[in-house]
Coordinates of C-alpha atoms and ligand atoms in Angstrom, one line a residue:
M1 CA -35.2 39.2 8.4
A2 CA -36.1 35.6 9.2
P3 CA -39.8 34.9 9.8
P4 CA -40.7 34.2 13.4
V5 CA -40.7 30.5 14.2
T6 CA -44.0 29.2 15.5
L7 CA -45.0 25.9 17.0
A8 CA -47.5 25.5 14.3
G9 CA -44.8 26.1 11.7
L10 CA -42.5 23.5 13.3
N11 CA -45.3 21.0 13.5
A12 CA -46.1 21.6 9.8
S13 CA -42.6 20.5 8.7
P14 CA -41.5 17.6 10.8
K15 CA -38.6 16.8 8.6
I16 CA -35.6 15.3 10.2
H17 CA -32.4 16.4 8.5
M18 CA -29.9 13.6 8.5
S19 CA -26.6 13.9 6.8
P20 CA -26.1 11.3 4.2
P21 CA -23.7 8.4 5.1
V22 CA -20.1 9.3 4.2
P23 CA -18.9 7.1 1.3
I24 CA -16.0 4.9 2.0
S25 CA -12.6 6.1 0.8
H26 CA -10.3 3.2 0.0
H27 CA -6.5 3.3 0.2
F28 CA -4.4 3.7 -2.9
T29 CA -0.9 2.7 -2.2
V30 CA 2.3 2.6 -4.3
D31 CA 5.5 0.6 -3.6
V32 CA 8.2 2.8 -5.0
E33 CA 11.1 0.8 -6.3
E34 CA 13.0 0.3 -9.6
H35 CA 11.9 -2.4 -12.0
F36 CA 15.0 -4.5 -11.3
Q37 CA 14.6 -4.5 -7.5
V38 CA 11.7 -6.9 -7.4
A39 CA 12.2 -10.1 -5.3
A40 CA 11.6 -12.3 -8.3
F41 CA 14.8 -10.9 -9.9
E42 CA 17.1 -11.3 -6.9
Q43 CA 18.8 -14.4 -8.4
H44 CA 19.3 -12.6 -11.7
V45 CA 20.3 -9.0 -10.8
S46 CA 22.7 -8.5 -7.9
R47 CA 22.6 -5.5 -5.7
S48 CA 26.1 -4.6 -6.8
Q49 CA 24.7 -4.0 -10.4
W50 CA 21.8 -1.7 -9.3
D51 CA 23.7 1.6 -9.6
D52 CA 24.7 0.8 -13.2
L53 CA 21.2 0.0 -14.4
P54 CA 19.1 2.8 -16.0
S55 CA 16.6 4.3 -13.6
R56 CA 12.9 4.1 -14.7
V57 CA 11.1 4.7 -11.4
G58 CA 10.5 8.4 -12.1
R59 CA 8.4 7.7 -15.2
G60 CA 6.0 5.4 -13.4
V61 CA 5.7 7.7 -10.3
R62 CA 5.0 10.8 -12.4
L63 CA 2.3 9.0 -14.4
L64 CA 0.7 7.9 -11.1
L65 CA 0.9 11.5 -9.8
E66 CA -0.9 12.6 -13.0
L67 CA -3.6 9.9 -12.7
L68 CA -4.2 10.7 -9.0
A69 CA -4.4 14.4 -9.7
E70 CA -6.9 13.8 -12.6
H71 CA -9.2 12.1 -10.2
G72 CA -8.6 14.2 -7.1
S73 CA -7.3 11.2 -5.2
H74 CA -4.5 10.9 -2.6
A75 CA -2.3 8.0 -2.0
T76 CA 0.4 6.5 0.3
F77 CA 3.8 6.0 -1.3
F78 CA 5.9 3.3 0.4
I79 CA 9.3 4.3 -0.8
L80 CA 12.7 2.5 -0.6
S81 CA 15.3 4.7 1.0
W82 CA 17.7 3.4 -1.7
V83 CA 15.5 5.4 -4.2
A84 CA 15.1 8.4 -1.9
E85 CA 18.9 8.8 -1.5
R86 CA 19.5 8.8 -5.2
Q87 CA 16.4 10.8 -6.2
P88 CA 15.4 13.1 -3.4
G89 CA 13.6 15.4 -5.8
L90 CA 11.2 12.6 -6.8
V91 CA 10.2 12.1 -3.1
R92 CA 9.6 15.9 -2.7
E93 CA 7.4 15.9 -5.9
I94 CA 5.3 13.1 -4.3
A95 CA 5.1 15.0 -0.9
E96 CA 4.4 18.4 -2.6
A97 CA 1.4 16.8 -4.5
G98 CA -0.1 16.1 -1.1
H99 CA 0.5 12.4 -0.9
E100 CA 1.8 10.4 2.2
I101 CA 5.4 9.4 2.4
A102 CA 5.9 6.0 4.1
S103 CA 8.7 3.4 4.2
H104 CA 9.3 0.3 2.1
G105 CA 12.6 -0.3 3.9
T106 CA 16.1 0.4 2.6
D107 CA 17.1 -1.9 -0.2
H108 CA 14.2 -4.4 -0.6
Q109 CA 15.6 -7.2 1.5
R110 CA 12.7 -9.4 2.7
V111 CA 12.1 -9.4 6.4
T112 CA 12.4 -13.2 6.4
Q113 CA 16.1 -12.7 5.3
L114 CA 16.9 -10.3 8.1
T115 CA 17.8 -10.6 11.8
P116 CA 15.8 -8.5 14.2
D117 CA 18.8 -6.1 14.6
A118 CA 19.2 -5.7 10.8
F119 CA 15.4 -5.1 10.4
R120 CA 15.5 -2.5 13.2
Q121 CA 18.4 -0.7 11.4
S122 CA 16.5 -0.8 8.1
L123 CA 13.4 0.7 9.7
R124 CA 15.4 3.5 11.4
D125 CA 17.5 4.3 8.4
S126 CA 14.6 4.5 6.0
K127 CA 12.5 6.6 8.3
L128 CA 15.3 9.1 8.9
I129 CA 16.2 9.4 5.2
L130 CA 12.6 9.8 4.1
E131 CA 11.8 12.3 6.8
D132 CA 14.9 14.3 6.0
V133 CA 14.2 14.4 2.3
S134 CA 10.4 15.0 2.5
G135 CA 10.2 17.1 5.6
H136 CA 7.2 15.0 6.7
S137 CA 7.0 12.4 9.5
V138 CA 6.9 8.8 8.4
I139 CA 4.4 6.6 10.4
G140 CA 3.7 3.8 8.0
Y141 CA 5.6 0.7 6.7
R142 CA 5.1 -2.0 4.1
A143 CA 7.6 -4.9 4.0
P144 CA 9.2 -5.8 0.6
S145 CA 7.1 -8.6 -0.9
F146 CA 4.7 -8.6 2.1
S147 CA 7.4 -10.6 3.9
I148 CA 6.1 -10.3 7.4
T149 CA 5.0 -13.9 7.8
R150 CA 3.9 -15.8 11.0
D151 CA 7.5 -17.1 11.3
V152 CA 8.9 -13.5 11.7
D153 CA 6.1 -11.8 13.6
W154 CA 8.8 -10.4 16.0
A155 CA 8.9 -7.8 13.2
L156 CA 5.7 -6.3 14.6
D157 CA 7.4 -5.5 17.9
V158 CA 10.4 -4.0 16.1
L159 CA 8.1 -1.8 14.1
I160 CA 6.4 -0.4 17.2
E161 CA 9.8 0.1 18.9
A162 CA 11.1 2.0 15.9
G163 CA 8.2 4.5 16.1
Y164 CA 5.9 3.3 13.3
R165 CA 2.2 3.7 13.9
Y166 CA 0.9 1.4 11.2
D167 CA 1.8 -1.5 9.0
S168 CA 0.4 -2.7 5.6
S169 CA 2.3 -6.0 5.1
L170 CA 0.1 -8.7 6.6
Y171 CA -1.5 -10.2 3.5
P172 CA -3.9 -12.8 4.8
V173 CA -3.4 -15.3 2.0
R174 CA -1.4 -18.5 1.4
R175 CA 1.3 -17.8 -1.2
N176 CA 4.7 -19.1 -2.0
G177 CA 7.2 -16.9 0.0
Y178 CA 4.7 -14.6 1.6
G179 CA 1.3 -14.4 3.3
Y180 CA 0.1 -14.0 6.8
L181 CA -2.1 -17.1 7.0
G182 CA -5.2 -16.7 9.1
G183 CA -4.7 -12.9 9.4
Q184 CA -7.7 -10.6 9.4
R185 CA -8.9 -9.2 6.1
D186 CA -10.1 -5.7 7.3
P187 CA -8.1 -3.0 9.2
Y188 CA -7.4 -4.0 12.8
V189 CA -5.2 -3.2 15.8
V190 CA -2.4 -5.6 16.5
N191 CA -1.6 -5.9 20.2
R192 CA 2.0 -6.9 21.0
A193 CA 4.3 -6.9 24.0
A194 CA 5.9 -3.7 22.6
G195 CA 2.6 -1.9 22.3
T196 CA 0.0 -1.6 19.5
L197 CA 0.1 -1.1 15.7
D198 CA -2.7 -0.5 13.3
E199 CA -2.7 -3.0 10.4
F200 CA -4.1 -2.3 6.9
P201 CA -4.0 -5.6 5.0
P202 CA -4.0 -5.6 1.2
A203 CA -7.5 -6.3 -0.2
T204 CA -8.7 -9.9 -0.6
V205 CA -11.8 -11.7 -1.8
Q206 CA -13.4 -14.6 0.1
W207 CA -14.2 -17.6 -2.1
G208 CA -15.9 -20.4 -0.1
S209 CA -13.5 -20.9 2.8
A210 CA -10.5 -19.6 0.9
V211 CA -9.2 -16.0 1.1
L212 CA -7.6 -15.0 -2.2
P213 CA -5.3 -12.0 -3.0
A214 CA -7.0 -9.2 -4.9
G215 CA -5.2 -6.1 -3.7
G216 CA -3.4 -5.1 -6.8
G217 CA 0.0 -5.7 -8.5
A218 CA 0.1 -8.8 -10.7
Y219 CA -3.4 -9.8 -9.7
F220 CA -4.6 -6.4 -11.1
R221 CA -2.8 -6.9 -14.4
H222 CA -3.3 -10.6 -15.0
L223 CA -6.7 -11.4 -13.7
P224 CA -10.0 -9.8 -14.7
Y225 CA -10.5 -6.2 -13.5
T226 CA -13.7 -7.4 -11.7
L227 CA -11.5 -9.1 -9.0
V228 CA -10.2 -5.9 -7.5
R229 CA -13.6 -4.2 -8.0
S230 CA -15.3 -7.0 -6.1
A231 CA -12.8 -6.8 -3.3
L232 CA -13.4 -3.1 -2.8
R233 CA -17.2 -3.4 -3.2
D234 CA -17.2 -6.2 -0.6
A235 CA -15.1 -4.0 1.8
E236 CA -17.6 -1.2 1.3
A237 CA -20.5 -3.6 2.2
R238 CA -18.6 -4.4 5.4
G239 CA -18.2 -0.6 6.0
V240 CA -14.4 -0.6 5.8
P241 CA -11.8 0.7 3.4
G242 CA -9.9 -1.8 1.2
T243 CA -6.2 -1.3 0.4
F244 CA -5.0 -1.4 -3.2
Y245 CA -1.3 -1.5 -4.3
I246 CA 0.7 -0.9 -7.5
H247 CA 4.3 -0.4 -8.5
P248 CA 5.6 2.3 -10.8
W249 CA 7.2 -0.3 -13.1
E250 CA 3.8 -1.8 -13.7
L251 CA 2.9 1.4 -15.7
D252 CA 6.0 1.2 -17.8
P253 CA 5.6 -1.3 -20.7
E254 CA 8.9 0.1 -22.3
Q255 CA 11.1 -1.0 -19.4
P256 CA 14.2 -2.9 -20.5
R257 CA 13.8 -6.7 -20.3
V258 CA 15.9 -8.6 -17.8
R259 CA 16.7 -12.2 -18.8
V260 CA 14.7 -14.3 -16.4
P261 CA 13.0 -17.7 -16.5
Y262 CA 9.8 -17.8 -18.6
R263 CA 7.3 -17.9 -15.6
T264 CA 9.0 -14.9 -14.0
H265 CA 9.0 -13.1 -17.3
L266 CA 5.3 -13.7 -17.8
R267 CA 4.5 -12.6 -14.2
H268 CA 6.6 -9.4 -14.3
Y269 CA 6.1 -8.3 -17.9
G270 CA 2.6 -9.6 -18.7
G271 CA -0.3 -7.2 -18.9
L272 CA 1.8 -4.0 -18.4
T273 CA -0.2 -2.2 -21.1
R274 CA -3.4 -2.9 -19.1
T275 CA -2.3 -1.1 -16.0
V276 CA -3.0 2.5 -17.0
P277 CA -6.5 2.0 -18.5
R278 CA -7.5 -0.2 -15.6
L279 CA -6.2 2.4 -13.1
R280 CA -8.3 5.1 -14.8
K281 CA -11.4 2.9 -14.5
L282 CA -10.6 2.1 -10.8
L283 CA -9.9 5.8 -9.9
G284 CA -13.1 6.8 -11.7
T285 CA -15.2 4.2 -9.8
F286 CA -13.9 4.5 -6.2
R287 CA -12.8 7.2 -3.8
F288 CA -9.2 6.9 -2.6
Q289 CA -7.1 8.5 0.1
S290 CA -3.9 7.8 1.9
I291 CA -3.8 5.6 5.0
A292 CA -2.7 8.6 7.0
Q293 CA -5.9 10.4 6.0
T294 CA -8.0 7.4 7.2
L295 CA -6.1 7.5 10.5
A296 CA -6.6 11.2 10.9
A297 CA -10.4 10.7 10.2
A298 CA -10.5 7.9 12.8
H299 CA -8.8 10.3 15.2
R300 CA -11.4 12.9 14.7
R301 CA -14.2 10.4 15.1
R302 CA -12.5 8.9 18.1
V303 CA -13.0 5.4 16.8
L304 CA -11.4 3.2 19.3
G305 CA -10.4 -0.3 18.4
S306 CA -9.2 -3.4 20.1
S307 CA -7.6 -6.6 19.0
G308 CA -9.9 -9.1 17.5
E309 CA -12.4 -6.6 16.0
S310 CA -12.0 -6.4 12.3
V311 CA -13.2 -2.8 11.9
A312 CA -11.1 -1.3 14.6
L313 CA -8.8 1.6 14.1
A314 CA -6.6 2.8 16.9
D315 CA -6.7 6.3 18.2
E316 CA -5.4 8.7 20.8
R317 CA -1.8 7.4 21.2
Ligands
ZN401 ZN1 8.6 -3.9 -3.2

């Protein structure tokens, strides 16, 4: 039986029990595509050849599933529906491991190459196929090669109209062929004529007045590991999650080599053996979850956002 509570007893222990601050969970994201589908190869490998080339995507995905399971982390997998149609079992393996299924479009055409109608079709088709195969609803999208630029920002309206709740394509950096210059660095709500969309930009670092890409991919393999670590640490200091990305082919040093110009070769094949050890270090250092999990947490906390606030996450829609 509990001892009776007395005023004296209460006064004697004036401790205030505060729950510790919840540590930030960052976003681990994977763009699921074959090694030959990257934009840098489009002049060298035609779409008509794709079906004749050996598939390697399953190796990288399964290795990622193992690494995530080892660290108890969850991720968002942005998947090409081209892959889902040919390997539905792989999509189900990802979903059954508790990860989020999201769209990377149909066949890796950049948004800058598409008309609004063709983009709408790609969004609808990929959503339908991925939902059909996985049995889960698809609410997130990442454009191939981060190709939603300021010139094609009509794409944000089309995304909203097609039933997507969030996007992770607006990389606020200046790069050749992609980049959403002047975009916000932290998660925010995009207000458009068609409605609102939550945006989760890939992680960046600020260097003087310049914003530099640090979210993953080639930057993760070629530049010092500390770049991505700083980007995530800085995001934590601002109280927001950072978004990291990687491709299955980046964990596959044995992939067959495609004959491409030297610079492309270096960018695509350089540092492939570094990916797995660096991922182990990253997963051992930070907490990660899927973007859908962050949205669900925001929903529970009723965090309301508005355009222009860098920490905002939308809710209640
Ligand atoms: Zn891609």
